[in-house]
Amino acid sequence: RHVADFQLSIASVTEGSSSDCLAQDLNLQAQKLAERLKCDAVVSEISAGPGTVNFTINRELLARTVLQQVLKDGSEYGVKSELFSTVPRQKAVIEFSSPNIAKKFHIGHLRSTIVGNFIANLKVALGHEVIRINYLGDWGMQFGLLAVGFQRFGNKDKLKSSPLQHLFEVYVQINKAAEDENTKKLAKDFFRKLEEHDEQPLSLWKQFRDFSIEEYIRIYKRLGVHFDEYSGESFYQEKSQEVLKMLEDKGLLQRTVKGTGIVDLSEKKDLSSFSTVMRSDGTSLYITRQFLVISFRDLAAAIDRMNKHSWDSMIYVTDKSQSNHFQHLFQILKLMGYDWAERCQHVSFGLVQGMKTRRGEVIFLEDVLNEVRSRMLQNMASAKTTKEIEDPMETAEKVGLAALIIQDFRGLLSSDYQFSWDRALQSHGDTGVFLQYTHARLHSLEQMHGNEQLTDVNVACLQEPSAISVLQHLLRYDEVLYRSSQDLQPKHIVSYLLTLSHLAAVAHKTLPVKGSSPELAQARLCLFQAARSVLANGMKLLGITPVTQM
């Protein structure tokens, strides 16, 4: 059955509500309008439907325009669209991932990492300048405890070879002993010396931090993620004192009866909404980003980034439990006179339940990467369609990561979801494995038929419904990019790519290249090349590396 490319609903352009018009009248009006309209070089057919006027685009024009554009623009297809012509190029700072040294890299950090990476990739593709910041939890009383633990249970070789795991183990051990008054005192003393820049404690802390960052960089590389800056709470120790002074000078800091420092955020200044910024003993709070406690460090970091980078927008990517924290942070900045606080944005995401590795609970990001790789290797080994491939480990990792990312990005970011390894790693259905399989299949089709740059192709012979469906879908790619750029939700791109893969699968089945006349084979190859190109572009935006063999 032929479906029109565009439809005009008569009810939508008729004055008065559609219920006033009988269906009969609408059909008659549609008939009359269709008869009056003329076809031209673009519109090849105009017909009336039930209350609609249907338009069909000239098939040869559709094929030629879309395929030329895709193959000419390559990785920039879609982003050169006029939809983006009025969007100014800007500088964005994006803070994401942000794990705590010596603590678990939990699933929330993984979500923050892949979501932040997607937003950064999308903005870069659209021509914006992006600064990716990883704001580490690298300061606070826990480092006093960690140092005491390291002096008791630490091992310098283990610190060098696997810092994240070793520091975590030390931290767990010392926490068991932390009830002991002597341990508490030693931890406090160490941290006090650290704050006073005592050389020895500072040198040990620096080792913890430097070795941890080295290992993070190696693991992020496996994820295909990089950062321009590794910042952290430690950077803003002195600057946070300047923030305290500013709050006092502007009369924004108030004291409760107990001596706690608060900032009144209420409109009527009746303390109906306030934010706690300082303990009664005068120390700034280290329990950052929880329980509506605002750390001077967060305020200092925001101000410092503006001074350093003069950004147009700053985006924080964390889970939704921190929404109130950021609301308060932006409000305090505004009260301090920083109008740019309105250009700060919190992109929040929901919680993931049920992600466990075979070893149990997720403690390190590397556990997840190893798990996804080993499960995928197993699946590939037992699949009948798997070919001999050069590097099965690397392929398994890339396909497995695609599975994780697509399962995560299919719904609204703010939704909680139940994680399932089995569902994520299915090779059929709407999964990352299916996207990778489609890409590899289209790639091998190109390889099989010479992989040459196609020129002077007669695209007029692409008339079959399955070819037209792919072309119509390719035409919509810029709209999908535009939607994602507006609300920063990856689900629009995910849904688009899954549909593209299903349409390409149908076309692959119904439009053989082998055995067709040279002219037809060339045209079909051109279609498949365009579909693979757009599929690869979209996958890369999501943070997926397309594989060429599977």
XYZ file of C-alpha atoms in Angstrom:
550
model
C 0.000 0.000 0.000
C 1.390 3.382 -1.021
C 1.725 5.875 1.828
C 2.125 9.556 1.044
C 5.240 11.421 2.144
C 3.294 14.353 3.582
C -0.341 14.832 4.582
C -2.379 17.955 5.123
C -5.338 17.527 7.460
C -8.275 19.652 6.220
C -9.667 19.958 9.763
C -6.429 21.675 10.872
C -6.881 24.484 8.328
C -10.669 24.838 8.558
C -12.102 27.572 10.754
C -14.218 26.361 13.668
C -13.703 23.049 15.442
C -13.543 19.891 13.367
C -16.598 18.458 15.131
C -18.711 21.161 13.416
C -17.694 19.808 10.046
C -19.141 16.515 9.048
C -16.614 13.927 7.871
C -18.452 14.059 4.515
C -17.769 17.791 4.188
C -14.095 17.359 5.041
C -13.734 14.617 2.456
C -15.387 16.827 -0.153
C -13.150 19.784 0.703
C -10.079 17.521 0.501
C -11.222 16.301 -2.911
C -11.743 19.869 -4.183
C -8.386 21.118 -2.874
C -6.507 18.123 -4.307
C -8.031 18.828 -7.734
C -7.001 22.489 -7.626
C -3.372 21.861 -6.640
C -0.832 21.168 -9.365
C 2.200 18.842 -9.304
C 5.649 20.305 -9.984
C 9.301 19.214 -10.097
C 9.240 18.323 -6.394
C 5.710 16.946 -5.876
C 4.928 14.123 -8.284
C 1.455 13.159 -7.041
C -1.405 14.826 -5.125
C -4.425 12.828 -3.999
C -7.297 13.095 -1.532
C -7.679 10.755 1.439
C -10.298 10.709 4.219
C -10.240 14.399 5.228
C -6.633 14.810 4.027
C -4.675 15.909 0.985
C -1.726 13.585 0.335
C 1.531 14.601 -1.327
C 4.140 12.300 -2.836
C 7.651 13.582 -3.490
C 9.326 12.948 -6.831
C 11.127 9.670 -6.144
C 14.184 10.398 -8.271
C 14.621 13.825 -6.658
C 14.287 12.278 -3.149
C 16.921 9.618 -3.893
C 19.343 11.973 -5.604
C 19.092 14.774 -3.002
C 19.395 12.529 0.052
C 22.184 10.267 -1.216
C 24.259 13.131 -2.622
C 23.936 15.037 0.639
C 24.820 12.055 2.875
C 27.842 11.019 0.838
C 29.046 14.625 0.360
C 28.689 15.715 4.005
C 29.948 12.446 5.513
C 30.298 12.797 9.299
C 28.728 16.286 9.120
C 25.477 15.068 7.543
C 22.541 16.475 9.514
C 24.548 19.051 11.445
C 24.892 21.264 8.339
C 21.092 21.459 8.134
C 19.368 24.853 8.036
C 17.705 23.843 11.326
C 21.012 24.769 12.998
C 21.790 27.842 10.864
C 20.490 30.287 13.484
C 21.997 28.466 16.489
C 24.996 30.471 17.762
C 28.264 28.584 18.349
C 29.005 28.642 22.071
C 31.430 27.461 24.740
C 30.089 24.882 27.175
C 31.665 23.483 30.331
C 30.385 20.001 31.189
C 31.113 18.409 34.562
C 30.509 14.663 34.596
C 31.620 11.291 36.013
C 33.202 12.748 39.208
C 34.003 9.640 41.293
C 35.388 9.743 44.850
C 38.946 8.532 45.317
C 39.167 5.364 47.477
C 35.413 4.817 47.285
C 33.226 2.725 44.969
C 32.811 3.828 41.361
C 29.115 3.031 41.541
C 26.603 2.690 38.726
C 25.571 6.346 39.155
C 29.100 7.367 38.168
C 28.857 5.131 35.088
C 25.580 6.785 34.047
C 27.039 10.240 34.630
C 30.070 9.264 32.504
C 28.136 8.028 29.461
C 25.464 10.768 29.626
C 28.061 13.545 29.990
C 30.090 12.054 27.147
C 27.001 12.000 24.893
C 26.174 15.664 25.630
C 29.802 16.670 24.975
C 29.919 14.675 21.698
C 26.644 16.201 20.498
C 27.745 19.764 21.272
C 31.120 19.274 19.556
C 29.395 17.808 16.473
C 27.169 20.898 16.321
C 30.223 23.170 16.269
C 30.341 24.249 19.926
C 33.512 24.412 21.999
C 33.359 21.994 24.929
C 35.468 21.679 28.082
C 35.003 18.304 29.773
C 35.689 18.426 33.519
C 35.994 15.518 35.955
C 35.466 16.962 39.452
C 36.934 14.339 41.778
C 36.046 13.752 45.425
C 39.700 14.170 46.443
C 39.532 16.049 49.747
C 37.923 15.735 53.153
C 38.233 13.906 56.450
C 38.226 10.501 54.710
C 41.787 11.239 53.515
C 42.929 11.481 57.127
C 41.432 8.067 57.740
C 42.843 6.714 54.472
C 46.355 7.900 55.344
C 46.217 6.237 58.774
C 44.930 3.100 57.055
C 47.724 3.214 54.483
C 50.364 3.517 57.200
C 48.891 0.347 58.786
C 47.736 -1.785 55.861
C 49.173 -0.108 52.764
C 51.578 -1.465 50.195
C 53.488 0.870 47.866
C 53.732 -1.692 45.035
C 49.990 -2.367 45.142
C 49.341 1.392 45.191
C 51.316 1.692 41.950
C 49.893 -1.361 40.189
C 46.204 -1.072 41.115
C 45.616 2.146 43.073
C 41.812 2.231 42.944
C 41.404 -1.289 44.278
C 44.177 -1.022 46.872
C 42.976 2.310 48.302
C 39.430 0.971 48.458
C 40.590 -2.144 50.358
C 42.640 -0.009 52.773
C 39.661 2.305 53.311
C 37.357 -0.634 54.090
C 39.890 -2.062 56.578
C 40.525 1.219 58.402
C 36.808 1.976 58.578
C 36.378 -1.143 60.695
C 38.914 0.284 63.134
C 37.585 3.848 62.931
C 35.534 3.559 66.121
C 38.773 3.475 68.077
C 39.449 6.939 69.608
C 43.159 6.805 68.838
C 42.484 6.093 65.124
C 40.001 8.983 65.001
C 42.557 11.330 66.570
C 45.336 10.265 64.165
C 43.001 10.776 61.183
C 42.014 14.254 62.408
C 45.653 15.198 62.957
C 46.652 14.019 59.484
C 43.861 15.965 57.833
C 44.670 19.098 59.850
C 48.293 18.855 58.665
C 47.040 18.341 55.116
C 44.982 21.543 55.347
C 48.060 23.348 56.676
C 50.066 22.126 53.629
C 52.472 20.065 55.715
C 54.906 18.543 53.246
C 54.804 14.861 54.252
C 50.999 14.375 54.405
C 50.646 16.432 51.204
C 53.141 14.181 49.397
C 51.241 11.000 50.416
C 47.862 12.543 49.445
C 49.341 13.596 46.086
C 50.464 10.001 45.432
C 46.933 8.730 46.175
C 45.487 11.294 43.773
C 48.038 10.997 40.942
C 48.042 7.195 40.807
C 44.233 7.139 40.914
C 43.947 9.625 38.024
C 46.432 7.598 35.949
C 44.260 4.519 36.381
C 41.031 6.450 35.718
C 42.502 7.718 32.420
C 43.331 4.148 31.361
C 39.810 2.890 32.209
C 38.028 5.875 30.637
C 40.009 5.158 27.469
C 38.343 1.727 27.306
C 35.006 3.540 27.496
C 36.047 5.956 24.738
C 35.849 8.904 27.142
C 38.391 11.649 27.825
C 38.546 14.785 29.982
C 40.182 18.145 29.381
C 40.544 18.789 33.099
C 40.788 16.663 36.234
C 39.651 19.087 38.886
C 38.510 18.320 42.419
C 37.449 19.607 45.798
C 41.121 19.997 46.799
C 41.560 22.807 44.242
C 39.164 25.112 46.043
C 40.389 24.942 49.622
C 41.666 28.533 49.668
C 39.154 29.909 47.170
C 36.341 28.637 49.379
C 37.549 31.049 52.096
C 37.150 33.910 49.600
C 33.571 32.745 48.952
C 32.883 32.758 52.704
C 34.143 36.353 52.904
C 31.988 37.389 49.902
C 28.881 35.881 51.510
C 29.634 37.748 54.736
C 30.388 41.040 52.958
C 27.116 40.843 51.010
C 25.202 40.102 54.221
C 24.036 36.744 52.867
C 25.530 34.548 55.595
C 23.369 34.159 58.685
C 23.952 32.145 61.868
C 21.412 29.916 63.554
C 21.154 29.689 67.341
C 23.476 26.681 67.196
C 25.994 28.694 65.160
C 25.453 26.920 61.824
C 25.996 29.137 58.769
C 22.988 29.393 56.425
C 21.905 31.414 53.369
C 18.249 32.486 53.207
C 16.792 31.551 49.802
C 13.157 32.512 50.464
C 11.512 35.313 48.484
C 9.998 36.914 51.593
C 13.275 36.496 53.524
C 11.466 34.524 56.223
C 13.820 31.494 56.109
C 11.049 29.317 54.671
C 13.769 28.060 52.298
C 17.438 28.143 53.211
C 20.697 26.376 52.487
C 23.242 25.257 55.069
C 26.782 26.218 54.121
C 28.855 25.997 57.302
C 29.124 23.889 60.441
C 28.840 25.480 63.870
C 32.604 24.971 64.388
C 33.277 27.260 61.429
C 34.472 24.599 59.019
C 32.948 24.407 55.580
C 30.957 21.284 54.935
C 32.536 18.316 53.237
C 29.304 16.361 52.918
C 29.006 17.929 49.509
C 25.935 17.463 47.392
C 23.821 15.648 49.925
C 21.102 16.707 52.326
C 20.891 20.188 50.788
C 24.272 21.118 52.095
C 26.130 23.506 49.806
C 29.887 23.412 49.975
C 31.842 26.640 49.517
C 33.979 24.533 47.173
C 31.068 24.110 44.734
C 30.453 27.856 44.744
C 34.187 28.562 44.358
C 34.457 26.014 41.499
C 31.579 27.625 39.555
C 33.039 31.144 39.952
C 36.550 29.951 39.080
C 35.362 28.202 35.906
C 33.629 31.356 34.721
C 36.788 33.410 35.338
C 38.958 30.821 33.621
C 36.814 29.772 30.655
C 34.200 32.564 30.125
C 31.655 29.890 29.229
C 28.198 30.419 27.716
C 26.665 27.449 29.527
C 27.734 25.081 32.289
C 26.136 21.658 32.640
C 26.381 19.367 35.675
C 25.503 15.707 35.027
C 24.517 13.812 38.203
C 21.689 11.652 39.501
C 18.335 13.229 40.310
C 18.789 12.954 44.090
C 21.031 16.023 43.748
C 18.464 18.214 41.964
C 17.723 20.346 45.041
C 21.430 20.776 45.695
C 21.946 22.354 42.280
C 18.802 24.439 42.533
C 20.208 25.932 45.760
C 23.704 26.299 44.317
C 22.378 28.316 41.352
C 20.159 30.421 43.670
C 23.070 31.328 45.963
C 25.249 32.286 42.976
C 22.434 34.550 41.760
C 22.089 36.166 45.203
C 25.855 36.787 45.120
C 25.254 38.858 41.987
C 26.307 36.345 39.345
C 23.629 36.627 36.655
C 25.333 33.876 34.665
C 23.921 31.401 37.212
C 20.843 31.344 34.934
C 23.011 29.685 32.289
C 23.943 26.829 34.620
C 21.998 23.619 34.074
C 21.645 20.358 35.959
C 21.026 17.337 33.707
C 19.744 14.665 36.055
C 19.208 10.955 35.555
C 17.359 8.170 37.353
C 18.665 5.192 39.265
C 19.634 1.824 37.814
C 18.582 -1.230 39.778
C 20.028 -4.687 39.524
C 23.386 -4.185 37.832
C 25.590 -6.879 39.321
C 28.640 -8.646 37.953
C 29.269 -12.357 38.505
C 31.472 -11.333 41.418
C 28.562 -9.491 43.006
C 28.026 -5.771 43.522
C 29.693 -3.261 41.182
C 32.612 -1.617 42.971
C 34.812 -0.497 40.080
C 34.032 0.649 36.555
C 36.555 -1.892 35.302
C 34.420 -4.707 36.763
C 31.555 -3.640 34.471
C 33.804 -3.401 31.397
C 35.342 -6.823 32.037
C 31.939 -8.365 32.682
C 30.376 -6.986 29.509
C 33.363 -8.142 27.484
C 33.371 -11.700 28.859
C 29.594 -12.117 28.464
C 29.759 -10.810 24.895
C 32.695 -13.111 24.033
C 30.646 -16.038 25.299
C 27.635 -14.987 23.180
C 29.811 -14.511 20.108
C 31.445 -17.920 20.547
C 28.072 -19.669 20.688
C 26.459 -17.697 17.809
C 26.264 -19.437 14.436
C 26.681 -16.171 12.511
C 29.991 -15.137 14.135
C 32.821 -14.905 11.608
C 36.529 -15.327 12.258
C 37.555 -11.877 13.455
C 40.958 -10.313 14.025
C 40.539 -9.146 17.620
C 37.577 -10.864 19.313
C 38.349 -9.259 22.725
C 38.223 -5.722 21.348
C 35.141 -6.427 19.237
C 33.367 -8.002 22.227
C 34.155 -4.927 24.322
C 32.843 -2.469 21.689
C 29.681 -4.490 21.069
C 29.130 -4.982 24.800
C 29.515 -1.261 25.459
C 26.991 -0.515 22.717
C 24.610 -2.889 24.524
C 25.081 -1.058 27.844
C 24.695 2.401 26.294
C 21.568 1.579 24.262
C 19.844 -0.081 27.231
C 20.631 3.027 29.276
C 19.633 5.603 26.637
C 16.388 4.085 25.368
C 14.120 5.870 27.848
C 14.017 9.320 29.420
C 17.217 9.953 31.372
C 15.223 10.852 34.483
C 13.558 7.404 34.557
C 14.783 4.691 36.896
C 15.179 1.326 35.197
C 15.855 -2.307 35.980
C 19.096 -3.461 34.400
C 19.234 -6.856 32.701
C 22.354 -8.395 31.139
C 20.263 -10.840 29.105
C 18.039 -8.138 27.649
C 20.955 -5.788 26.932
C 23.018 -8.419 25.115
C 20.296 -9.853 22.852
C 21.317 -9.851 19.211
C 17.769 -9.283 17.924
C 15.306 -6.601 18.884
C 16.067 -3.049 19.911
C 19.551 -3.463 21.369
C 23.047 -2.105 20.913
C 24.151 -5.533 19.672
C 21.601 -5.244 16.836
C 22.965 -1.790 15.861
C 26.526 -3.136 15.773
C 25.439 -6.203 13.796
C 23.663 -3.999 11.224
C 26.716 -1.752 10.871
C 29.091 -4.717 10.434
C 26.761 -6.319 7.884
C 26.492 -3.148 5.777
C 30.245 -2.674 6.008
C 30.961 -6.188 4.752
C 28.516 -5.598 1.865
C 30.628 -2.596 0.808
C 33.852 -4.619 1.178
C 32.411 -7.468 -0.877
C 31.557 -5.173 -3.776
C 34.774 -3.276 -4.097
C 34.234 -0.484 -1.532
C 34.904 2.091 -4.256
C 33.682 5.686 -4.155
C 30.446 5.626 -6.107
C 30.077 8.330 -8.788
C 27.511 8.928 -11.543
C 25.070 6.505 -9.993
C 21.623 6.341 -11.577
C 19.542 6.597 -8.392
C 16.308 6.794 -10.420
C 16.113 2.997 -10.252
C 15.610 3.076 -6.448
C 11.812 2.851 -6.643
C 11.028 -0.109 -4.346
C 9.090 0.646 -1.138
C 11.941 -0.662 1.076
C 14.419 1.713 -0.647
C 12.025 4.662 -0.331
C 11.514 3.925 3.399
C 15.269 4.121 4.022
C 15.562 7.365 2.005
C 12.641 9.000 3.834
C 14.201 8.032 7.161
C 17.652 9.386 6.222
C 15.974 12.671 5.318
C 14.752 13.044 8.942
C 18.146 12.733 10.659
C 18.615 16.494 11.150
C 15.229 16.801 12.915
C 16.272 14.122 15.394
C 19.621 15.813 16.071
C 17.766 19.078 16.604
C 15.382 17.508 19.151
C 18.269 15.977 21.096
C 20.183 19.268 21.019
C 17.158 21.023 22.537
C 16.412 18.689 25.453
C 19.779 16.823 25.706
C 17.949 13.469 25.658
C 19.743 10.701 23.717
C 16.546 8.635 23.328
C 15.540 10.475 20.101
C 18.790 9.412 18.405
C 18.560 5.854 19.818
C 15.018 5.408 18.517
C 16.026 6.832 15.111
C 19.034 4.490 14.755
C 17.050 1.408 15.771
C 14.390 2.215 13.147
C 17.121 2.862 10.561
C 18.647 -0.543 11.346
C 15.291 -2.321 10.982
C 14.607 -0.535 7.657
C 18.127 -1.344 6.430
C 17.616 -5.012 7.380
C 14.410 -5.166 5.294
C 16.129 -3.420 2.365
C 19.112 -5.777 2.613
C 16.753 -8.734 2.317
C 14.630 -7.363 -0.550
C 17.212 -5.424 -2.618
C 20.046 -7.789 -3.566
C 23.236 -6.233 -4.905
C 24.706 -9.521 -6.113
C 23.086 -10.735 -9.312
C 21.476 -7.356 -10.156
C 22.332 -5.370 -13.277
C 25.448 -3.179 -12.779
C 23.342 0.014 -12.782
C 20.901 -1.321 -10.171
C 23.693 -2.870 -8.069
C 25.520 0.505 -7.976
C 22.376 2.378 -6.920
C 21.571 -0.129 -4.151
C 25.153 -0.099 -2.922
C 24.950 3.685 -2.755
C 21.790 3.416 -0.621
C 23.413 0.942 1.798
C 26.565 3.061 1.996
C 24.473 6.110 2.989
C 22.546 4.109 5.608
C 25.789 2.801 7.136
C 27.338 6.293 7.153
C 24.408 7.836 9.064
C 24.211 4.829 11.409
C 27.925 5.225 12.239
C 27.547 8.997 12.799
C 24.678 8.511 15.239
C 26.423 5.689 17.103
C 29.559 7.798 17.587
C 27.471 10.639 19.072
C 26.090 8.189 21.634
C 29.631 7.153 22.571
C 29.625 3.859 20.616
C 32.520 2.795 18.372
C 31.002 1.025 15.326
C 32.546 -2.382 14.567
C 33.229 -3.607 11.043
C 33.265 -7.348 11.805
C 31.116 -9.438 14.070
